[in-house]
PDB file of C-alpha atoms in Angstrom:
ATOM      1  CA  MET A 130     173.189  59.287 172.028  1.00  0.00           C
ATOM      2  CA  ARG A 131     172.105  62.528 173.641  1.00  0.00           C
ATOM      3  CA  ARG A 132     173.919  65.728 172.645  1.00  0.00           C
ATOM      4  CA  THR A 133     174.112  68.826 174.864  1.00  0.00           C
ATOM      5  CA  ALA A 134     175.055  72.499 174.108  1.00  0.00           C
ATOM      6  CA  SER A 135     178.059  73.789 175.973  1.00  0.00           C
ATOM      7  CA  PRO A 136     177.825  77.024 178.124  1.00  0.00           C
ATOM      8  CA  LEU A 137     180.332  78.579 175.757  1.00  0.00           C
ATOM      9  CA  SER A 138     178.245  78.027 172.640  1.00  0.00           C
ATOM     10  CA  LEU A 139     175.172  79.524 174.323  1.00  0.00           C
ATOM     11  CA  ALA A 140     177.152  82.494 175.523  1.00  0.00           C
ATOM     12  CA  LEU A 141     178.579  83.123 172.039  1.00  0.00           C
ATOM     13  CA  LEU A 142     175.122  82.758 170.431  1.00  0.00           C
ATOM     14  CA  GLY A 143     173.529  85.152 173.013  1.00  0.00           C
ATOM     15  CA  ALA A 144     176.251  87.770 172.620  1.00  0.00           C
ATOM     16  CA  GLY A 145     175.959  87.626 168.898  1.00  0.00           C
ATOM     17  CA  VAL A 146     172.191  88.057 168.912  1.00  0.00           C
ATOM     18  CA  PHE A 147     172.473  90.908 171.300  1.00  0.00           C
ATOM     19  CA  LEU A 148     175.022  92.740 169.149  1.00  0.00           C
ATOM     20  CA  LEU A 149     172.840  92.217 166.022  1.00  0.00           C
ATOM     21  CA  VAL A 150     169.935  93.808 167.817  1.00  0.00           C
ATOM     22  CA  LEU A 151     172.032  96.540 169.319  1.00  0.00           C
ATOM     23  CA  ALA A 152     173.696  97.645 165.978  1.00  0.00           C
ATOM     24  CA  PRO A 153     170.543  98.841 164.186  1.00  0.00           C
ATOM     25  CA  LEU A 154     169.146 100.229 167.428  1.00  0.00           C
ATOM     26  CA  LEU A 155     172.174 102.495 167.618  1.00  0.00           C
ATOM     27  CA  ALA A 156     171.941 103.579 163.977  1.00  0.00           C
ATOM     28  CA  TRP A 157     168.182 104.029 163.773  1.00  0.00           C
ATOM     29  CA  TYR A 158     167.217 105.121 167.271  1.00  0.00           C
ATOM     30  CA  VAL A 159     170.183 106.358 169.361  1.00  0.00           C
ATOM     31  CA  GLU A 160     172.060 108.279 166.657  1.00  0.00           C
ATOM     32  CA  PRO A 161     169.045 110.371 165.356  1.00  0.00           C
ATOM     33  CA  ARG A 162     168.240 111.372 168.957  1.00  0.00           C
ATOM     34  CA  ALA A 163     171.911 112.411 169.421  1.00  0.00           C
ATOM     35  CA  LYS A 164     171.438 114.852 166.666  1.00  0.00           C
ATOM     36  CA  ARG A 165     169.982 117.659 168.825  1.00  0.00           C
ATOM     37  CA  THR A 166     171.177 121.207 169.011  1.00  0.00           C
ATOM     38  CA  PRO A 167     172.708 121.713 172.529  1.00  0.00           C
ATOM     39  CA  VAL A 168     171.025 123.956 174.932  1.00  0.00           C
ATOM     40  CA  ASP A 169     173.792 124.547 177.446  1.00  0.00           C
ATOM     41  CA  VAL A 170     176.094 126.413 175.110  1.00  0.00           C
ATOM     42  CA  ASP A 171     178.459 129.203 176.259  1.00  0.00           C
ATOM     43  CA  VAL A 172     180.622 130.057 173.227  1.00  0.00           C
ATOM     44  CA  THR A 173     182.497 133.269 172.330  1.00  0.00           C
ATOM     45  CA  THR A 174     183.703 133.827 168.742  1.00  0.00           C
ATOM     46  CA  VAL A 175     185.864 136.705 167.653  1.00  0.00           C
ATOM     47  CA  PHE A 176     186.324 138.183 164.153  1.00  0.00           C
ATOM     48  CA  THR A 177     189.110 140.596 163.315  1.00  0.00           C
ATOM     49  CA  GLY A 178     190.189 142.541 160.242  1.00  0.00           C
ATOM     50  CA  THR A 179     190.811 146.121 159.049  1.00  0.00           C
ATOM     51  CA  GLY A 180     188.410 148.615 157.726  1.00  0.00           C
ATOM     52  CA  SER A 181     186.715 151.977 158.098  1.00  0.00           C
ATOM     53  CA  TYR A 182     184.223 153.288 160.661  1.00  0.00           C
ATOM     54  CA  PHE A 183     182.484 156.561 161.474  1.00  0.00           C
ATOM     55  CA  ASP A 184     184.166 158.175 164.505  1.00  0.00           C
ATOM     56  CA  THR A 185     181.488 160.186 166.252  1.00  0.00           C
ATOM     57  CA  SER A 186     184.050 162.160 168.378  1.00  0.00           C
ATOM     58  CA  ARG A 187     185.674 163.461 165.115  1.00  0.00           C
ATOM     59  CA  ILE A 188     182.530 163.428 163.047  1.00  0.00           C
ATOM     60  CA  LYS A 189     184.232 161.757 160.063  1.00  0.00           C
ATOM     61  CA  THR A 190     185.051 158.371 158.746  1.00  0.00           C
ATOM     62  CA  VAL A 191     188.414 156.950 159.759  1.00  0.00           C
ATOM     63  CA  GLY A 192     190.065 154.307 157.552  1.00  0.00           C
ATOM     64  CA  ASN A 193     192.718 151.526 157.889  1.00  0.00           C
ATOM     65  CA  THR A 194     191.655 150.703 161.460  1.00  0.00           C
ATOM     66  CA  LYS A 195     191.624 147.364 163.156  1.00  0.00           C
ATOM     67  CA  LEU A 196     188.009 146.200 163.757  1.00  0.00           C
ATOM     68  CA  THR A 197     186.889 143.393 166.066  1.00  0.00           C
ATOM     69  CA  ILE A 198     183.427 141.672 166.234  1.00  0.00           C
ATOM     70  CA  THR A 199     182.840 139.782 169.398  1.00  0.00           C
ATOM     71  CA  ARG A 200     179.858 137.399 169.549  1.00  0.00           C
ATOM     72  CA  GLN A 201     178.717 135.655 172.778  1.00  0.00           C
ATOM     73  CA  VAL A 202     176.205 132.831 172.564  1.00  0.00           C
ATOM     74  CA  ARG A 203     174.631 131.519 175.775  1.00  0.00           C
ATOM     75  CA  GLY A 204     171.919 128.932 175.970  1.00  0.00           C
ATOM     76  CA  ASP A 205     168.974 129.571 178.253  1.00  0.00           C
ATOM     77  CA  VAL A 206     168.648 126.095 179.735  1.00  0.00           C
ATOM     78  CA  ALA A 207     165.547 126.728 181.749  1.00  0.00           C
ATOM     79  CA  ASP A 208     163.509 128.053 178.754  1.00  0.00           C
ATOM     80  CA  SER A 209     164.952 125.431 176.462  1.00  0.00           C
ATOM     81  CA  GLU A 210     163.915 122.625 178.787  1.00  0.00           C
ATOM     82  CA  LYS A 211     160.497 124.266 179.297  1.00  0.00           C
ATOM     83  CA  SER A 212     159.811 124.713 175.535  1.00  0.00           C
ATOM     84  CA  GLY A 213     161.775 121.696 174.096  1.00  0.00           C
ATOM     85  CA  ARG A 214     163.543 124.140 171.756  1.00  0.00           C
ATOM     86  CA  ALA A 215     167.030 125.512 171.579  1.00  0.00           C
ATOM     87  CA  VAL A 216     166.910 129.003 173.114  1.00  0.00           C
ATOM     88  CA  TRP A 217     170.109 130.952 172.681  1.00  0.00           C
ATOM     89  CA  ASP A 218     170.828 134.576 173.690  1.00  0.00           C
ATOM     90  CA  VAL A 219     173.349 136.235 171.440  1.00  0.00           C
ATOM     91  CA  SER A 220     175.285 139.408 172.193  1.00  0.00           C
ATOM     92  CA  THR A 221     177.321 140.983 169.333  1.00  0.00           C
ATOM     93  CA  SER A 222     179.508 143.995 169.532  1.00  0.00           C
ATOM     94  CA  VAL A 223     181.696 145.844 167.079  1.00  0.00           C
ATOM     95  CA  ASP A 224     184.807 147.608 168.401  1.00  0.00           C
ATOM     96  CA  THR A 225     188.080 149.354 167.618  1.00  0.00           C
ATOM     97  CA  ASP A 226     191.159 149.001 169.688  1.00  0.00           C
ATOM     98  CA  ALA A 227     189.984 152.213 171.495  1.00  0.00           C
ATOM     99  CA  THR A 228     186.886 150.563 172.876  1.00  0.00           C
ATOM    100  CA  LEU A 229     188.522 147.213 173.782  1.00  0.00           C
ATOM    101  CA  PRO A 230     188.115 145.751 176.213  1.00  0.00           C
ATOM    102  CA  ALA A 231     184.606 147.298 176.508  1.00  0.00           C
ATOM    103  CA  ALA A 232     183.678 147.819 180.179  1.00  0.00           C
ATOM    104  CA  ASP A 233     180.223 148.509 178.899  1.00  0.00           C
ATOM    105  CA  THR A 234     178.896 147.171 175.632  1.00  0.00           C
ATOM    106  CA  HIS A 235     177.220 150.544 174.961  1.00  0.00           C
ATOM    107  CA  ASP A 236     180.644 151.898 174.481  1.00  0.00           C
ATOM    108  CA  SER A 237     181.067 149.782 171.395  1.00  0.00           C
ATOM    109  CA  LEU A 238     180.676 151.087 167.842  1.00  0.00           C
ATOM    110  CA  GLN A 239     177.641 148.806 167.579  1.00  0.00           C
ATOM    111  CA  TRP A 240     176.024 146.440 170.031  1.00  0.00           C
ATOM    112  CA  THR A 241     172.977 144.135 169.564  1.00  0.00           C
ATOM    113  CA  LEU A 242     171.275 141.609 171.919  1.00  0.00           C
ATOM    114  CA  GLU A 243     169.166 138.872 170.222  1.00  0.00           C
ATOM    115  CA  ARG A 244     167.329 135.695 171.105  1.00  0.00           C
ATOM    116  CA  TRP A 245     167.310 132.804 168.595  1.00  0.00           C
ATOM    117  CA  VAL A 246     164.998 129.917 169.037  1.00  0.00           C
ATOM    118  CA  THR A 247     165.266 126.847 166.779  1.00  0.00           C
ATOM    119  CA  ASP A 248     163.937 123.350 166.576  1.00  0.00           C
ATOM    120  CA  ARG A 249     166.653 121.126 168.141  1.00  0.00           C
ATOM    121  CA  ARG A 250     166.264 118.421 165.448  1.00  0.00           C
ATOM    122  CA  THR A 251     165.697 120.275 162.111  1.00  0.00           C
ATOM    123  CA  ASN A 252     167.363 123.698 162.963  1.00  0.00           C
ATOM    124  CA  GLU A 253     164.187 125.379 161.646  1.00  0.00           C
ATOM    125  CA  PRO A 254     163.319 128.715 163.270  1.00  0.00           C
ATOM    126  CA  VAL A 255     160.607 128.523 166.021  1.00  0.00           C
ATOM    127  CA  HIS A 256     158.576 131.666 166.686  1.00  0.00           C
ATOM    128  CA  CYS A 257     158.195 131.495 170.549  1.00  0.00           C
ATOM    129  CA  CYS A 258     159.896 132.041 173.855  1.00  0.00           C
ATOM    130  CA  GLY A 259     160.624 135.807 173.367  1.00  0.00           C
ATOM    131  CA  GLU A 260     162.411 135.284 170.093  1.00  0.00           C
ATOM    132  CA  GLN A 261     163.986 138.536 168.857  1.00  0.00           C
ATOM    133  CA  PRO A 262     164.224 139.168 165.917  1.00  0.00           C
ATOM    134  CA  THR A 263     161.738 137.110 163.925  1.00  0.00           C
ATOM    135  CA  PHE A 264     163.948 135.297 161.486  1.00  0.00           C
ATOM    136  CA  ASP A 265     163.685 132.788 158.646  1.00  0.00           C
ATOM    137  CA  GLY A 266     165.910 130.508 156.648  1.00  0.00           C
ATOM    138  CA  GLU A 267     167.831 127.235 157.099  1.00  0.00           C
ATOM    139  CA  ALA A 268     171.176 128.295 158.605  1.00  0.00           C
ATOM    140  CA  TYR A 269     171.976 130.892 161.232  1.00  0.00           C
ATOM    141  CA  LEU A 270     174.573 130.494 163.941  1.00  0.00           C
ATOM    142  CA  LYS A 271     174.932 126.941 162.767  1.00  0.00           C
ATOM    143  CA  PHE A 272     173.783 124.637 159.846  1.00  0.00           C
ATOM    144  CA  PRO A 273     171.424 121.654 160.112  1.00  0.00           C
ATOM    145  CA  PHE A 274     172.931 118.258 160.989  1.00  0.00           C
ATOM    146  CA  GLY A 275     174.214 116.385 157.944  1.00  0.00           C
ATOM    147  CA  VAL A 276     175.155 119.388 155.738  1.00  0.00           C
ATOM    148  CA  GLN A 277     174.716 118.676 152.098  1.00  0.00           C
ATOM    149  CA  LYS A 278     176.482 119.911 148.964  1.00  0.00           C
ATOM    150  CA  ARG A 279     173.830 122.419 148.022  1.00  0.00           C
ATOM    151  CA  SER A 280     172.856 125.975 148.472  1.00  0.00           C
ATOM    152  CA  TYR A 281     171.356 127.136 151.831  1.00  0.00           C
ATOM    153  CA  ARG A 282     169.300 130.129 152.886  1.00  0.00           C
ATOM    154  CA  TRP A 283     171.382 131.927 155.532  1.00  0.00           C
ATOM    155  CA  TRP A 284     169.863 134.583 157.711  1.00  0.00           C
ATOM    156  CA  ASP A 285     171.598 137.939 157.698  1.00  0.00           C
ATOM    157  CA  ASN A 286     170.280 139.895 160.728  1.00  0.00           C
ATOM    158  CA  THR A 287     171.663 143.157 159.444  1.00  0.00           C
ATOM    159  CA  LEU A 288     169.924 142.774 156.155  1.00  0.00           C
ATOM    160  CA  GLY A 289     166.770 141.467 157.843  1.00  0.00           C
ATOM    161  CA  SER A 290     166.378 138.688 155.280  1.00  0.00           C
ATOM    162  CA  THR A 291     167.959 135.596 154.022  1.00  0.00           C
ATOM    163  CA  VAL A 292     171.045 135.269 151.714  1.00  0.00           C
ATOM    164  CA  ARG A 293     171.601 132.396 149.379  1.00  0.00           C
ATOM    165  CA  LEU A 294     174.953 130.736 150.143  1.00  0.00           C
ATOM    166  CA  ARG A 295     176.282 128.348 147.496  1.00  0.00           C
ATOM    167  CA  PHE A 296     178.259 125.223 148.105  1.00  0.00           C
ATOM    168  CA  ALA A 297     181.833 126.022 146.895  1.00  0.00           C
ATOM    169  CA  GLY A 298     183.775 122.867 147.617  1.00  0.00           C
ATOM    170  CA  THR A 299     185.836 122.136 150.782  1.00  0.00           C
ATOM    171  CA  ARG A 300     188.408 124.014 152.795  1.00  0.00           C
ATOM    172  CA  LYS A 301     190.679 123.013 155.698  1.00  0.00           C
ATOM    173  CA  ILE A 302     190.747 125.164 158.798  1.00  0.00           C
ATOM    174  CA  GLN A 303     193.470 124.308 161.256  1.00  0.00           C
ATOM    175  CA  GLY A 304     193.897 121.021 159.425  1.00  0.00           C
ATOM    176  CA  TYR A 305     190.154 120.188 159.679  1.00  0.00           C
ATOM    177  CA  GLU A 306     188.145 119.831 156.580  1.00  0.00           C
ATOM    178  CA  GLY A 307     184.738 121.352 156.194  1.00  0.00           C
ATOM    179  CA  TYR A 308     182.126 122.376 153.534  1.00  0.00           C
ATOM    180  CA  ARG A 309     182.663 125.840 152.161  1.00  0.00           C
ATOM    181  CA  PHE A 310     179.729 128.159 151.382  1.00  0.00           C
ATOM    182  CA  THR A 311     179.905 131.570 149.803  1.00  0.00           C
ATOM    183  CA  GLY A 312     177.688 134.478 148.958  1.00  0.00           C
ATOM    184  CA  ALA A 313     177.368 138.312 148.834  1.00  0.00           C
ATOM    185  CA  VAL A 314     174.760 141.044 149.567  1.00  0.00           C
ATOM    186  CA  GLU A 315     174.063 143.730 147.060  1.00  0.00           C
ATOM    187  CA  PRO A 316     173.386 147.248 148.500  1.00  0.00           C
ATOM    188  CA  ALA A 317     169.915 147.281 150.073  1.00  0.00           C
ATOM    189  CA  LYS A 318     168.055 149.896 152.251  1.00  0.00           C
ATOM    190  CA  THR A 319     167.647 148.577 155.802  1.00  0.00           C
ATOM    191  CA  GLY A 320     166.157 151.525 157.682  1.00  0.00           C
ATOM    192  CA  THR A 321     166.355 155.221 158.465  1.00  0.00           C
ATOM    193  CA  ARG A 322     168.252 157.388 161.035  1.00  0.00           C
ATOM    194  CA  LEU A 323     167.795 160.948 162.175  1.00  0.00           C
ATOM    195  CA  VAL A 324     171.080 162.921 161.470  1.00  0.00           C
ATOM    196  CA  PRO A 325     172.218 166.412 160.800  1.00  0.00           C
ATOM    197  CA  GLY A 326     171.496 167.330 157.263  1.00  0.00           C
ATOM    198  CA  ARG A 327     175.187 168.298 156.528  1.00  0.00           C
ATOM    199  CA  LEU A 328     176.222 164.718 157.066  1.00  0.00           C
ATOM    200  CA  VAL A 329     174.392 163.573 153.943  1.00  0.00           C
ATOM    201  CA  GLY A 330     175.070 166.643 151.812  1.00  0.00           C
ATOM    202  CA  LEU A 331     172.029 168.650 152.865  1.00  0.00           C
ATOM    203  CA  PRO A 332     173.547 171.538 154.858  1.00  0.00           C
ATOM    204  CA  LYS A 333     170.547 173.722 154.837  1.00  0.00           C
ATOM    205  CA  ARG A 334     168.463 171.253 156.772  1.00  0.00           C
ATOM    206  CA  SER A 335     169.240 170.887 160.375  1.00  0.00           C
ATOM    207  CA  GLN A 336     168.016 167.289 160.625  1.00  0.00           C
ATOM    208  CA  VAL A 337     166.993 164.716 158.032  1.00  0.00           C
ATOM    209  CA  LEU A 338     165.827 161.138 158.097  1.00  0.00           C
ATOM    210  CA  ALA A 339     168.743 159.682 156.290  1.00  0.00           C
ATOM    211  CA  GLU A 340     168.453 156.182 154.731  1.00  0.00           C
ATOM    212  CA  GLU A 341     170.592 153.327 156.095  1.00  0.00           C
ATOM    213  CA  TRP A 342     172.065 151.032 153.437  1.00  0.00           C
ATOM    214  CA  TYR A 343     173.787 147.708 153.907  1.00  0.00           C
ATOM    215  CA  ALA A 344     175.886 145.463 151.729  1.00  0.00           C
ATOM    216  CA  ASN A 345     178.279 142.563 152.193  1.00  0.00           C
ATOM    217  CA  HIS A 346     181.354 142.276 149.959  1.00  0.00           C
ATOM    218  CA  GLY A 347     181.612 138.582 150.707  1.00  0.00           C
ATOM    219  CA  ILE A 348     180.393 135.927 153.049  1.00  0.00           C
ATOM    220  CA  GLU A 349     182.386 132.702 153.466  1.00  0.00           C
ATOM    221  CA  LEU A 350     181.468 130.021 155.940  1.00  0.00           C
ATOM    222  CA  VAL A 351     183.278 126.715 156.497  1.00  0.00           C
ATOM    223  CA  VAL A 352     180.941 124.111 158.080  1.00  0.00           C
ATOM    224  CA  ASP A 353     181.499 120.737 159.706  1.00  0.00           C
ATOM    225  CA  ARG A 354     179.571 118.147 157.617  1.00  0.00           C
ATOM    226  CA  ARG A 355     178.111 116.049 160.486  1.00  0.00           C
ATOM    227  CA  THR A 356     177.246 118.738 163.120  1.00  0.00           C
ATOM    228  CA  GLY A 357     176.607 121.747 161.090  1.00  0.00           C
ATOM    229  CA  ARG A 358     178.927 123.783 163.313  1.00  0.00           C
ATOM    230  CA  ILE A 359     180.663 126.773 161.702  1.00  0.00           C
ATOM    231  CA  VAL A 360     184.463 126.346 162.150  1.00  0.00           C
ATOM    232  CA  ASN A 361     185.328 129.440 160.270  1.00  0.00           C
ATOM    233  CA  ALA A 362     183.455 132.583 159.130  1.00  0.00           C
ATOM    234  CA  ALA A 363     184.436 135.546 157.155  1.00  0.00           C
ATOM    235  CA  ILE A 364     182.208 138.509 156.319  1.00  0.00           C
ATOM    236  CA  GLY A 365     182.740 141.924 154.531  1.00  0.00           C
ATOM    237  CA  PRO A 366     180.060 144.228 155.934  1.00  0.00           C
ATOM    238  CA  ARG A 367     179.437 147.781 154.620  1.00  0.00           C
ATOM    239  CA  LYS A 368     176.988 150.156 156.268  1.00  0.00           C
ATOM    240  CA  THR A 369     176.356 153.622 154.881  1.00  0.00           C
ATOM    241  CA  LEU A 370     174.018 156.650 155.052  1.00  0.00           C
ATOM    242  CA  ARG A 371     172.285 158.215 152.082  1.00  0.00           C
ATOM    243  CA  ALA A 372     170.274 161.376 151.757  1.00  0.00           C
ATOM    244  CA  PRO A 373     166.459 160.630 151.495  1.00  0.00           C
ATOM    245  CA  GLY A 374     165.850 159.206 148.038  1.00  0.00           C
ATOM    246  CA  GLY A 375     169.570 159.579 147.205  1.00  0.00           C
ATOM    247  CA  LYS A 376     171.420 157.227 144.843  1.00  0.00           C
ATOM    248  CA  ARG A 377     174.935 157.500 146.406  1.00  0.00           C
ATOM    249  CA  ASP A 378     176.496 156.783 149.742  1.00  0.00           C
ATOM    250  CA  LYS A 379     177.229 159.981 151.677  1.00  0.00           C
ATOM    251  CA  VAL A 380     178.711 158.539 154.936  1.00  0.00           C
ATOM    252  CA  VAL A 381     180.424 155.272 155.639  1.00  0.00           C
ATOM    253  CA  LEU A 382     179.455 153.953 159.076  1.00  0.00           C
ATOM    254  CA  LEU A 383     181.391 150.705 158.791  1.00  0.00           C
ATOM    255  CA  ASP A 384     183.176 149.003 155.911  1.00  0.00           C
ATOM    256  CA  SER A 385     185.594 146.126 155.735  1.00  0.00           C
ATOM    257  CA  ARG A 386     186.506 143.842 152.907  1.00  0.00           C
ATOM    258  CA  ARG A 387     187.063 140.915 155.243  1.00  0.00           C
ATOM    259  CA  LEU A 388     186.496 140.249 158.984  1.00  0.00           C
ATOM    260  CA  GLU A 389     187.385 136.564 159.885  1.00  0.00           C
ATOM    261  CA  PHE A 390     187.449 134.251 162.899  1.00  0.00           C
ATOM    262  CA  THR A 391     190.795 134.657 164.744  1.00  0.00           C
ATOM    263  CA  PRO A 392     193.050 131.622 164.727  1.00  0.00           C
ATOM    264  CA  ALA A 393     192.125 131.010 168.434  1.00  0.00           C
ATOM    265  CA  THR A 394     188.467 131.018 167.619  1.00  0.00           C
ATOM    266  CA  GLN A 395     189.067 128.688 164.744  1.00  0.00           C
ATOM    267  CA  ARG A 396     190.930 126.192 166.952  1.00  0.00           C
ATOM    268  CA  ALA A 397     188.104 126.319 169.531  1.00  0.00           C
ATOM    269  CA  GLN A 398     185.417 125.754 166.934  1.00  0.00           C
ATOM    270  CA  VAL A 399     187.479 122.911 165.283  1.00  0.00           C
ATOM    271  CA  GLU A 400     187.818 121.176 168.684  1.00  0.00           C
ATOM    272  CA  LEU A 401     184.169 121.378 169.410  1.00  0.00           C
ATOM    273  CA  ALA A 402     183.117 120.197 165.900  1.00  0.00           C
ATOM    274  CA  SER A 403     185.711 117.342 165.917  1.00  0.00           C
ATOM    275  CA  SER A 404     184.478 116.185 169.341  1.00  0.00           C
ATOM    276  CA  ASP A 405     180.860 116.249 168.493  1.00  0.00           C
ATOM    277  CA  SER A 406     181.400 114.816 165.076  1.00  0.00           C
ATOM    278  CA  ASP A 407     183.377 111.845 166.602  1.00  0.00           C
ATOM    279  CA  ARG A 408     180.566 110.993 168.942  1.00  0.00           C
ATOM    280  CA  LEU A 409     178.038 111.027 166.180  1.00  0.00           C
ATOM    281  CA  LYS A 410     180.236 108.836 163.964  1.00  0.00           C
ATOM    282  CA  LEU A 411     180.698 106.470 166.892  1.00  0.00           C
ATOM    283  CA  VAL A 412     177.073 105.830 167.593  1.00  0.00           C
ATOM    284  CA  GLY A 413     175.970 106.208 163.896  1.00  0.00           C
ATOM    285  CA  GLU A 414     178.654 104.252 162.014  1.00  0.00           C
ATOM    286  CA  THR A 415     181.496 102.750 164.083  1.00  0.00           C
ATOM    287  CA  LEU A 416     179.570 100.935 166.673  1.00  0.00           C
ATOM    288  CA  PRO A 417     176.749  99.814 164.451  1.00  0.00           C
ATOM    289  CA  MET A 418     179.084  98.411 161.705  1.00  0.00           C
ATOM    290  CA  GLY A 419     181.560  96.926 164.208  1.00  0.00           C
ATOM    291  CA  GLY A 420     178.853  95.550 166.505  1.00  0.00           C
ATOM    292  CA  GLY A 421     176.911  94.136 163.535  1.00  0.00           C
ATOM    293  CA  GLY A 422     179.928  92.455 162.087  1.00  0.00           C
ATOM    294  CA  ALA A 423     181.117  91.063 165.392  1.00  0.00           C
ATOM    295  CA  GLY A 424     177.548  89.996 166.323  1.00  0.00           C
ATOM    296  CA  GLY A 425     177.209  88.112 163.043  1.00  0.00           C
ATOM    297  CA  LEU A 426     180.433  86.235 163.610  1.00  0.00           C
ATOM    298  CA  LEU A 427     179.635  85.475 167.246  1.00  0.00           C
ATOM    299  CA  ALA A 428     176.150  84.329 166.345  1.00  0.00           C
ATOM    300  CA  VAL A 429     177.387  81.988 163.572  1.00  0.00           C
ATOM    301  CA  ALA A 430     180.067  80.500 165.883  1.00  0.00           C
ATOM    302  CA  GLY A 431     177.643  79.961 168.655  1.00  0.00           C
ATOM    303  CA  ALA A 432     174.983  78.464 166.353  1.00  0.00           C
ATOM    304  CA  VAL A 433     177.536  75.959 164.974  1.00  0.00           C
ATOM    305  CA  LEU A 434     178.717  74.937 168.379  1.00  0.00           C
ATOM    306  CA  VAL A 435     175.085  74.536 169.489  1.00  0.00           C
ATOM    307  CA  ALA A 436     174.262  72.408 166.464  1.00  0.00           C
ATOM    308  CA  ARG A 437     177.200  70.222 167.014  1.00  0.00           C
ATOM    309  CA  GLY A 438     176.696  69.906 170.718  1.00  0.00           C
ATOM    310  CA  ARG A 439     179.116  68.204 172.932  1.00  0.00           C
ATOM    311  CA  GLU A 440     179.859  64.487 172.753  1.00  0.00           C
ATOM    312  CA  PRO A 441     179.053  62.799 176.148  1.00  0.00           C
ATOM    313  CA  ARG A 442     181.638  60.456 177.587  1.00  0.00           C
ATOM    314  CA  THR A 443     181.192  56.728 176.835  1.00  0.00           C
ATOM    315  CA  ALA A 444     179.516  54.906 179.764  1.00  0.00           C
ATOM    316  CA  PRO A 445     181.619  52.054 181.112  1.00  0.00           C
ATOM    317  CA  PRO A 446     180.238  48.504 180.118  1.00  0.00           C
ATOM    318  CA  VAL A 447     177.847  46.788 182.465  1.00  0.00           C
ATOM    319  CA  ILE A 448     179.138  43.404 183.684  1.00  0.00           C
ATOM    320  CA  THR A 449     176.405  40.875 184.411  1.00  0.00           C
ATOM    321  CA  MET A 450     176.865  37.567 186.186  1.00  0.00           C
TER     322      MET A 450
END
């Protein structure tokens, strides 16, 4: 007696095989290609805190003042697409309430404009495309995808070198948990500046090439594990002047024990990290696992039905005369 497979059994078998093929494809092909640093970014982060700064109008250091650091990161899409790298232009300004809002960034206490270029997959620095400054390390404005519980070399542009940040457990920011990394910078000479001698304790000299020194009381970064996005940052910068060859700070240019992301910046960073992380989890875990499980069940059900086939109707008896 001939047995035939029903359309339903073939459909189930086909759907199961399709899902079984799709599941590893999502995990091994699509998800790794989704882990790419975005190029069309336009993000502003704001740090606030209290500290001291050198008031040029009063020619002295003023303490217990609210300080604000504003950082704008904009991707150069044209250069990114041309080079295949992530090309980000970064503007950073340091202000007091007296210079905010700054109609001109040159009115700020300090203003820098940089261009960061990184490999979109590994987050490694790439020295091309008008990069300024030339930098090194593993972590900068973001960490690599798939952050691990280990130390990372974080680039400190004021220092002009990398700082070792150690894994220090987890911390929740606006209810969102991330990996916490901490570090500090011991006082280090970072350059020179021509100033009146009396500023650095040399009143008999009209101008001297004073030494610029930098330290950081503490660096704390909370990072999303999947995306490497920084959801909270806190720093404690200290910039001073010393007489040439001097051992002690003579002028405090900027000093704060802690400048941290504002709550609004934290919320914005958490929303971006959560959204990007959910997408990566969807294509890297949820869909492959769900698709693989469903595909296996459908394939087995379809195969059983195909093997059993469908019993044909019994033909009526033939009456012969």
